[in-house]
Amino acid sequence: MTNDPPVELNSFPRRSVKEDDMFDSTKMNLLAGQKADPDKRSLLEAVTKRIDLSPIIGTELHGLQLSQLSEQQKEDLALFVSERGVVFFRDQDITLEQQQELGRSWGPLHVHPIGRKSDPKEDAQLFHTTKASKIHAGEGWHTDISFEKVPSSCAILKVVEVPPCGGDTIWASTYAAYDKLSPALREVIESLTALHNADQFLSAREDPTGQTFLRRDTVAFSIEHPVVRTHPITGWKILYVNKAFTKHIKGFTKAESGKHLRSICEHMLLNFLTDHIATSDDVKVRFRWEKNSVAIWDNRATQHLALWDYYPHNRQAQRVLVLGERPYRDPESKSQLEAGGALYQAPPLWLRDVDGAGSGYRWSL
């Protein structure tokens, strides 16, 4: 037993935030990475080691402290994250306040609709998984807050406590997931939209312990976004659906699919697309955390999954989310492979369809 005073948990007021108050960087000309050097020299010439973890997604940079980046390095890093999907750093001394400062250099920080008294700041979240936890953050393949009218552009996560082993996080490239689709299917989904919804958060208002609460009681957590969106910095096409928040695809007419078949077609297509991302191992990267490791990922160009394979051990991390732009599709945009954005060309498997000719993802073996 100690005589330390009890920890006073933060308690933020419940509040209603109108959709019109959400930040949209495309209207304010504040897109992170717009002022970057295309070669990212201020960033990459300062590192002591660069490790590309896969040709498509994921790079580990050594020799930099995120707490000491120059303004140009921050811009170059924003572009690099947009291109590589997720970038990793180890042995970082960055504090939560500096983590927030870095995030704010790229845009306003997101205030999550679920408030928790354990959160250190209103616009930062603490994830602490212990033996007593019933759930853990990051379950299932997802893109952070895709249910918002203006979703996140990127996330900054620092892990401050790690289990002896386990607790890895896996990211998937939604650039590459789009590239793996057949040309015929790409054409079908280009004009479709999908409903993103987070009604599961409404249960927070019924928390009998009072540890969680809703900050936005009057805002519906539903919004339509294009199934294929364009990245505002790279200009590459993104497959923008995820298992956690995308509820159904819209866009088929009754004449195309029939009165009753329409919902079946939309449901089957959504399941195929989300499973396509979840099961495409060649578009993924897996990261083994160490204490004080940091990951910065693009929430437009990736999805991720946090593994909970370390029970009964603890894992603790702190995260900030940066708000981006309202998703849109530019019909003139190209895919990552079309633009030459991957380190290598597409493997032959991607260039064969079901009958062995043409291009696109091979549907069966």
Short mmCIF file of C-alpha atoms in Angstrom, two decimals:
data_model
loop_
_atom_site.label_atom_id
_atom_site.label_comp_id
_atom_site.label_asym_id
_atom_site.label_seq_id
_atom_site.Cartn_x
_atom_site.Cartn_y
_atom_site.Cartn_z
CA MET A 1 0.00 0.00 0.00
CA THR A 2 1.13 3.55 -0.69
CA ASN A 3 0.00 6.94 0.50
CA ASP A 4 -0.21 8.34 -3.02
CA PRO A 5 -3.37 10.39 -3.60
CA PRO A 6 -5.98 8.78 -5.84
CA VAL A 7 -5.65 9.52 -9.54
CA GLU A 8 -8.24 12.04 -10.67
CA LEU A 9 -9.65 10.94 -14.00
CA ASN A 10 -10.39 13.51 -16.66
CA SER A 11 -14.07 14.23 -17.18
CA PHE A 12 -15.00 16.19 -20.28
CA PRO A 13 -18.43 17.73 -20.75
CA ARG A 14 -21.02 16.14 -22.96
CA ARG A 15 -21.54 18.33 -25.96
CA SER A 16 -23.30 18.42 -29.29
CA VAL A 17 -21.19 19.00 -32.39
CA LYS A 18 -22.94 19.86 -35.63
CA GLU A 19 -21.79 18.24 -38.85
CA ASP A 20 -21.12 21.69 -40.30
CA ASP A 21 -18.52 22.23 -37.57
CA MET A 22 -16.43 19.31 -38.81
CA PHE A 23 -13.17 20.32 -40.42
CA ASP A 24 -12.77 19.96 -44.18
CA SER A 25 -9.19 20.62 -45.24
CA THR A 26 -10.05 20.67 -48.95
CA LYS A 27 -12.03 23.87 -48.38
CA MET A 28 -9.25 25.49 -46.36
CA ASN A 29 -6.25 24.56 -48.53
CA LEU A 30 -4.48 22.94 -45.58
CA LEU A 31 -3.79 19.46 -46.90
CA ALA A 32 -0.74 18.03 -45.15
CA GLY A 33 1.98 17.21 -47.65
CA GLN A 34 1.03 19.84 -50.24
CA LYS A 35 4.24 21.75 -49.54
CA ALA A 36 6.44 18.66 -49.43
CA ASP A 37 9.52 18.13 -51.55
CA PRO A 38 8.57 15.31 -53.99
CA ASP A 39 11.91 13.66 -53.16
CA LYS A 40 11.37 14.22 -49.41
CA ARG A 41 15.06 15.06 -49.03
CA SER A 42 14.82 16.89 -45.69
CA LEU A 43 13.32 13.75 -44.19
CA LEU A 44 15.08 10.89 -45.94
CA GLU A 45 18.56 12.44 -45.93
CA ALA A 46 18.29 12.80 -42.13
CA VAL A 47 17.61 9.12 -41.42
CA THR A 48 20.39 6.67 -40.62
CA LYS A 49 18.52 3.65 -41.96
CA ARG A 50 15.44 3.02 -44.09
CA ILE A 51 13.78 -0.40 -44.13
CA ASP A 52 10.97 -0.94 -46.64
CA LEU A 53 8.95 -3.75 -45.09
CA SER A 54 7.11 -4.61 -48.30
CA PRO A 55 7.09 -3.23 -51.85
CA ILE A 56 3.57 -1.89 -51.40
CA ILE A 57 3.15 -0.75 -47.81
CA GLY A 58 5.18 0.01 -44.71
CA THR A 59 8.59 1.59 -44.06
CA GLU A 60 10.65 1.80 -40.88
CA LEU A 61 12.85 4.88 -40.44
CA HIS A 62 15.76 5.09 -37.98
CA GLY A 63 17.79 8.02 -36.70
CA LEU A 64 14.97 10.56 -36.27
CA GLN A 65 13.13 11.83 -33.22
CA LEU A 66 9.59 12.88 -34.08
CA SER A 67 9.77 15.46 -31.29
CA GLN A 68 12.49 17.35 -33.18
CA LEU A 69 11.23 17.51 -36.76
CA SER A 70 11.52 20.74 -38.71
CA GLU A 71 8.47 22.16 -40.46
CA GLN A 72 9.76 20.93 -43.83
CA GLN A 73 10.41 17.47 -42.41
CA LYS A 74 6.82 17.36 -41.15
CA GLU A 75 5.55 18.18 -44.64
CA ASP A 76 7.84 15.60 -46.23
CA LEU A 77 6.76 13.01 -43.66
CA ALA A 78 3.09 13.68 -44.44
CA LEU A 79 3.76 12.96 -48.12
CA PHE A 80 5.85 9.88 -47.31
CA VAL A 81 3.06 8.46 -45.11
CA SER A 82 0.56 9.09 -47.92
CA GLU A 83 2.76 7.14 -50.33
CA ARG A 84 3.87 4.26 -48.09
CA GLY A 85 0.63 3.92 -46.12
CA VAL A 86 2.28 3.49 -42.72
CA VAL A 87 5.69 4.57 -41.39
CA PHE A 88 7.29 3.24 -38.20
CA PHE A 89 9.77 4.71 -35.72
CA ARG A 90 11.40 3.13 -32.67
CA ASP A 91 12.80 4.50 -29.39
CA GLN A 92 10.83 7.73 -29.60
CA ASP A 93 10.90 10.31 -26.79
CA ILE A 94 7.83 12.18 -28.07
CA THR A 95 5.38 13.12 -25.31
CA LEU A 96 1.61 13.09 -25.68
CA GLU A 97 1.61 16.89 -25.94
CA GLN A 98 4.25 16.72 -28.69
CA GLN A 99 2.24 13.97 -30.37
CA GLN A 100 -0.73 16.34 -30.43
CA GLU A 101 1.46 19.18 -31.71
CA LEU A 102 2.71 17.01 -34.58
CA GLY A 103 -0.85 16.02 -35.43
CA ARG A 104 -2.05 19.64 -35.38
CA SER A 105 0.68 20.57 -37.86
CA TRP A 106 -1.27 18.39 -40.33
CA GLY A 107 -4.79 19.43 -39.34
CA PRO A 108 -7.21 19.70 -36.41
CA LEU A 109 -7.41 16.70 -34.10
CA HIS A 110 -10.53 14.57 -33.91
CA VAL A 111 -12.64 14.50 -30.77
CA HIS A 112 -14.09 11.00 -30.60
CA PRO A 113 -17.87 10.78 -30.15
CA ILE A 114 -17.32 8.40 -27.24
CA GLY A 115 -15.79 10.13 -24.24
CA ARG A 116 -13.96 8.14 -21.59
CA LYS A 117 -12.96 9.44 -18.20
CA SER A 118 -9.62 7.67 -18.61
CA ASP A 119 -8.70 9.69 -21.71
CA PRO A 120 -5.79 12.03 -20.93
CA LYS A 121 -7.07 14.72 -23.30
CA GLU A 122 -10.32 15.39 -25.11
CA ASP A 123 -8.60 15.08 -28.49
CA ALA A 124 -6.33 12.15 -27.57
CA GLN A 125 -7.12 8.60 -26.56
CA LEU A 126 -5.46 6.15 -24.21
CA PHE A 127 -5.85 2.45 -24.98
CA HIS A 128 -5.02 0.22 -22.02
CA THR A 129 -5.73 -3.48 -22.38
CA THR A 130 -5.34 -5.55 -19.22
CA LYS A 131 -6.36 -8.92 -17.81
CA ALA A 132 -9.64 -7.32 -16.73
CA SER A 133 -10.49 -5.95 -20.20
CA LYS A 134 -13.61 -7.30 -21.89
CA ILE A 135 -12.76 -5.81 -25.29
CA HIS A 136 -9.74 -4.14 -26.81
CA ALA A 137 -9.35 -1.27 -29.24
CA GLY A 138 -8.66 -2.14 -32.84
CA GLU A 139 -10.63 -5.37 -33.12
CA GLY A 140 -11.52 -6.28 -36.69
CA TRP A 141 -10.37 -4.72 -39.93
CA HIS A 142 -11.25 -1.04 -39.98
CA THR A 143 -10.39 2.47 -41.07
CA ASP A 144 -10.57 4.94 -38.20
CA ILE A 145 -13.79 7.01 -37.98
CA SER A 146 -14.93 6.41 -41.57
CA PHE A 147 -18.45 7.10 -40.24
CA GLU A 148 -17.65 10.83 -39.99
CA LYS A 149 -18.62 13.32 -42.70
CA VAL A 150 -14.96 14.36 -42.68
CA PRO A 151 -12.96 11.26 -41.67
CA SER A 152 -9.37 11.05 -40.49
CA SER A 153 -6.44 11.71 -42.78
CA CYS A 154 -3.88 10.04 -40.53
CA ALA A 155 -3.24 8.63 -37.06
CA ILE A 156 -0.25 8.81 -34.74
CA LEU A 157 0.02 5.96 -32.22
CA LYS A 158 2.73 5.50 -29.60
CA VAL A 159 2.91 2.26 -27.62
CA VAL A 160 4.20 2.89 -24.09
CA GLU A 161 3.70 -0.59 -22.59
CA VAL A 162 4.13 -3.86 -24.46
CA PRO A 163 3.52 -7.51 -23.54
CA PRO A 164 6.45 -9.96 -23.51
CA CYS A 165 5.36 -11.04 -27.00
CA GLY A 166 2.32 -10.61 -29.20
CA GLY A 167 0.21 -7.51 -29.66
CA ASP A 168 1.28 -6.88 -33.26
CA THR A 169 -0.73 -4.65 -35.58
CA ILE A 170 -1.38 -5.45 -39.24
CA TRP A 171 -2.06 -2.86 -41.94
CA ALA A 172 -3.48 -3.45 -45.42
CA SER A 173 -3.02 -1.13 -48.39
CA THR A 174 -6.32 -0.02 -49.89
CA TYR A 175 -4.36 1.34 -52.86
CA ALA A 176 -3.20 -2.19 -53.66
CA ALA A 177 -6.57 -3.73 -52.80
CA TYR A 178 -8.07 -1.59 -55.56
CA ASP A 179 -5.27 -2.54 -57.97
CA LYS A 180 -5.95 -6.25 -57.40
CA LEU A 181 -9.55 -6.00 -58.59
CA SER A 182 -10.41 -6.98 -62.14
CA PRO A 183 -10.95 -4.08 -64.57
CA ALA A 184 -14.59 -5.15 -64.96
CA LEU A 185 -15.26 -4.96 -61.23
CA ARG A 186 -13.41 -1.66 -60.90
CA GLU A 187 -15.74 -0.22 -63.52
CA VAL A 188 -18.80 -1.45 -61.61
CA ILE A 189 -17.81 0.04 -58.25
CA GLU A 190 -16.45 3.38 -59.54
CA SER A 191 -19.87 5.03 -59.45
CA LEU A 192 -21.16 3.43 -56.24
CA THR A 193 -21.39 4.84 -52.73
CA ALA A 194 -21.46 3.07 -49.38
CA LEU A 195 -23.13 3.85 -46.08
CA HIS A 196 -20.74 4.09 -43.13
CA ASN A 197 -22.37 3.82 -39.73
CA ALA A 198 -21.28 3.60 -36.08
CA ASP A 199 -24.55 3.08 -34.26
CA GLN A 200 -22.73 0.59 -32.03
CA PHE A 201 -21.37 3.61 -30.17
CA LEU A 202 -24.86 4.51 -28.96
CA SER A 203 -24.49 1.86 -26.26
CA ALA A 204 -22.03 4.19 -24.50
CA ARG A 205 -24.96 6.21 -23.15
CA GLU A 206 -26.07 3.11 -21.24
CA ASP A 207 -22.76 2.51 -19.44
CA PRO A 208 -23.82 1.92 -15.80
CA THR A 209 -20.31 2.73 -14.53
CA GLY A 210 -20.30 6.20 -16.07
CA GLN A 211 -16.79 5.63 -17.43
CA THR A 212 -17.91 6.21 -21.03
CA PHE A 213 -20.39 8.70 -22.43
CA LEU A 214 -21.50 10.14 -25.76
CA ARG A 215 -20.24 13.58 -26.65
CA ARG A 216 -22.57 13.93 -29.63
CA ASP A 217 -25.98 12.68 -28.60
CA THR A 218 -27.76 14.48 -31.43
CA VAL A 219 -25.50 13.52 -34.33
CA ALA A 220 -26.30 10.37 -36.31
CA PHE A 221 -23.19 8.32 -36.97
CA SER A 222 -24.08 7.67 -40.61
CA ILE A 223 -22.71 9.06 -43.85
CA GLU A 224 -22.32 8.03 -47.48
CA HIS A 225 -18.86 7.97 -49.03
CA PRO A 226 -17.71 6.83 -52.48
CA VAL A 227 -16.66 3.18 -52.66
CA VAL A 228 -13.63 4.32 -54.66
CA ARG A 229 -12.14 7.59 -53.45
CA THR A 230 -9.16 9.61 -54.63
CA HIS A 231 -6.27 10.43 -52.34
CA PRO A 232 -5.94 14.24 -52.35
CA ILE A 233 -2.13 14.22 -52.16
CA THR A 234 -0.99 11.22 -54.23
CA GLY A 235 -3.98 11.29 -56.58
CA TRP A 236 -4.22 7.47 -56.37
CA LYS A 237 -7.46 5.51 -56.17
CA ILE A 238 -8.49 3.88 -52.90
CA LEU A 239 -10.95 1.09 -52.13
CA TYR A 240 -12.81 2.77 -49.27
CA VAL A 241 -14.95 0.16 -47.49
CA ASN A 242 -14.25 -1.61 -44.20
CA LYS A 243 -15.83 -4.36 -42.11
CA ALA A 244 -16.29 -2.29 -38.95
CA PHE A 245 -18.21 0.72 -40.23
CA THR A 246 -19.38 0.11 -43.82
CA LYS A 247 -22.92 -1.25 -43.59
CA HIS A 248 -24.06 -1.53 -47.18
CA ILE A 249 -23.33 -0.40 -50.72
CA LYS A 250 -25.74 1.84 -52.59
CA GLY A 251 -26.11 2.55 -56.27
CA PHE A 252 -27.83 -0.39 -57.95
CA THR A 253 -31.20 0.40 -59.51
CA LYS A 254 -34.27 -1.80 -59.18
CA ALA A 255 -34.15 -2.42 -62.91
CA GLU A 256 -30.60 -3.77 -62.62
CA SER A 257 -31.13 -6.13 -59.72
CA GLY A 258 -34.86 -6.47 -59.11
CA LYS A 259 -36.89 -5.30 -56.15
CA HIS A 260 -35.69 -8.02 -53.77
CA LEU A 261 -32.36 -8.89 -55.36
CA ARG A 262 -30.98 -5.37 -55.10
CA SER A 263 -30.21 -5.58 -51.38
CA ILE A 264 -28.78 -9.07 -51.86
CA CYS A 265 -26.47 -7.87 -54.65
CA GLU A 266 -25.31 -4.89 -52.61
CA HIS A 267 -24.72 -7.06 -49.53
CA MET A 268 -22.77 -9.68 -51.48
CA LEU A 269 -20.63 -7.04 -53.17
CA LEU A 270 -19.79 -5.38 -49.86
CA ASN A 271 -18.87 -8.72 -48.31
CA PHE A 272 -16.66 -9.56 -51.27
CA LEU A 273 -14.83 -6.21 -51.16
CA THR A 274 -14.22 -6.25 -47.41
CA ASP A 275 -13.14 -9.91 -47.50
CA HIS A 276 -10.90 -9.07 -50.46
CA ILE A 277 -9.00 -6.58 -48.28
CA ALA A 278 -8.94 -8.84 -45.22
CA THR A 279 -7.65 -11.91 -47.07
CA SER A 280 -5.14 -10.32 -49.48
CA ASP A 281 -1.95 -11.10 -47.59
CA ASP A 282 0.24 -9.62 -50.32
CA VAL A 283 -1.04 -6.08 -49.62
CA LYS A 284 -0.25 -6.18 -45.88
CA VAL A 285 2.50 -5.39 -43.43
CA ARG A 286 2.78 -6.62 -39.82
CA PHE A 287 4.64 -4.65 -37.16
CA ARG A 288 6.12 -5.96 -33.92
CA TRP A 289 5.89 -3.23 -31.31
CA GLU A 290 8.58 -2.32 -28.81
CA LYS A 291 8.20 0.13 -25.96
CA ASN A 292 8.15 3.71 -27.32
CA SER A 293 7.58 2.64 -30.91
CA VAL A 294 5.43 4.99 -33.00
CA ALA A 295 3.37 4.28 -36.09
CA ILE A 296 1.94 6.98 -38.33
CA TRP A 297 -0.54 5.72 -40.88
CA ASP A 298 -2.73 7.17 -43.59
CA ASN A 299 -6.35 6.42 -42.73
CA ARG A 300 -7.41 6.89 -46.33
CA ALA A 301 -4.92 4.49 -47.89
CA THR A 302 -4.89 1.73 -45.25
CA GLN A 303 -6.94 -0.41 -42.94
CA HIS A 304 -5.59 -2.02 -39.80
CA LEU A 305 -6.20 -4.74 -37.25
CA ALA A 306 -4.74 -4.89 -33.72
CA LEU A 307 -4.15 -8.42 -32.44
CA TRP A 308 -5.17 -9.39 -28.91
CA ASP A 309 -3.03 -12.48 -28.47
CA TYR A 310 -1.19 -11.45 -25.30
CA TYR A 311 -3.77 -12.17 -22.57
CA PRO A 312 -3.32 -11.88 -19.58
CA HIS A 313 -0.54 -9.32 -20.19
CA ASN A 314 -0.95 -5.57 -20.60
CA ARG A 315 -0.60 -3.29 -23.59
CA GLN A 316 -0.93 0.49 -23.45
CA ALA A 317 -0.89 3.05 -26.25
CA GLN A 318 -1.81 6.68 -26.87
CA ARG A 319 -3.30 7.95 -30.12
CA VAL A 320 -4.29 11.14 -31.87
CA LEU A 321 -6.35 11.29 -35.06
CA VAL A 322 -5.95 14.09 -37.59
CA LEU A 323 -9.00 15.19 -39.56
CA GLY A 324 -8.74 15.31 -43.33
CA GLU A 325 -11.14 16.05 -46.15
CA ARG A 326 -14.59 14.99 -47.32
CA PRO A 327 -14.01 11.85 -49.44
CA TYR A 328 -14.42 12.36 -53.18
CA ARG A 329 -13.63 10.57 -56.43
CA ASP A 330 -11.76 12.26 -59.24
CA PRO A 331 -12.62 10.39 -62.48
CA GLU A 332 -9.20 11.36 -63.86
CA SER A 333 -7.25 9.83 -60.98
CA LYS A 334 -5.07 6.75 -61.44
CA SER A 335 -4.36 3.72 -59.32
CA GLN A 336 -1.07 3.30 -57.46
CA LEU A 337 0.26 0.85 -60.06
CA GLU A 338 -0.90 3.00 -62.99
CA ALA A 339 0.92 5.96 -61.46
CA GLY A 340 4.08 3.94 -60.75
CA GLY A 341 3.74 4.46 -57.01
CA ALA A 342 4.74 0.97 -55.83
CA LEU A 343 8.38 -0.08 -55.48
CA TYR A 344 7.86 -3.04 -57.84
CA GLN A 345 5.49 -3.94 -60.64
CA ALA A 346 2.41 -6.07 -60.03
CA PRO A 347 3.18 -9.80 -59.67
CA PRO A 348 1.95 -12.07 -62.48
CA LEU A 349 -0.83 -13.39 -60.24
CA TRP A 350 -2.46 -9.96 -60.34
CA LEU A 351 -2.26 -9.83 -64.12
CA ARG A 352 -4.27 -12.98 -64.85
CA ASP A 353 -8.03 -13.25 -64.69
CA VAL A 354 -10.12 -16.38 -64.31
CA ASP A 355 -9.51 -17.63 -67.86
CA GLY A 356 -5.80 -16.80 -67.81
CA ALA A 357 -5.95 -13.79 -70.11
CA GLY A 358 -6.25 -10.06 -69.67
CA SER A 359 -5.46 -8.11 -66.54
CA GLY A 360 -6.77 -7.81 -63.02
CA TYR A 361 -7.01 -10.02 -59.97
CA ARG A 362 -7.29 -13.76 -60.63
CA TRP A 363 -10.59 -14.79 -59.11
CA SER A 364 -9.89 -18.52 -58.66
CA LEU A 365 -7.02 -20.98 -58.80
#
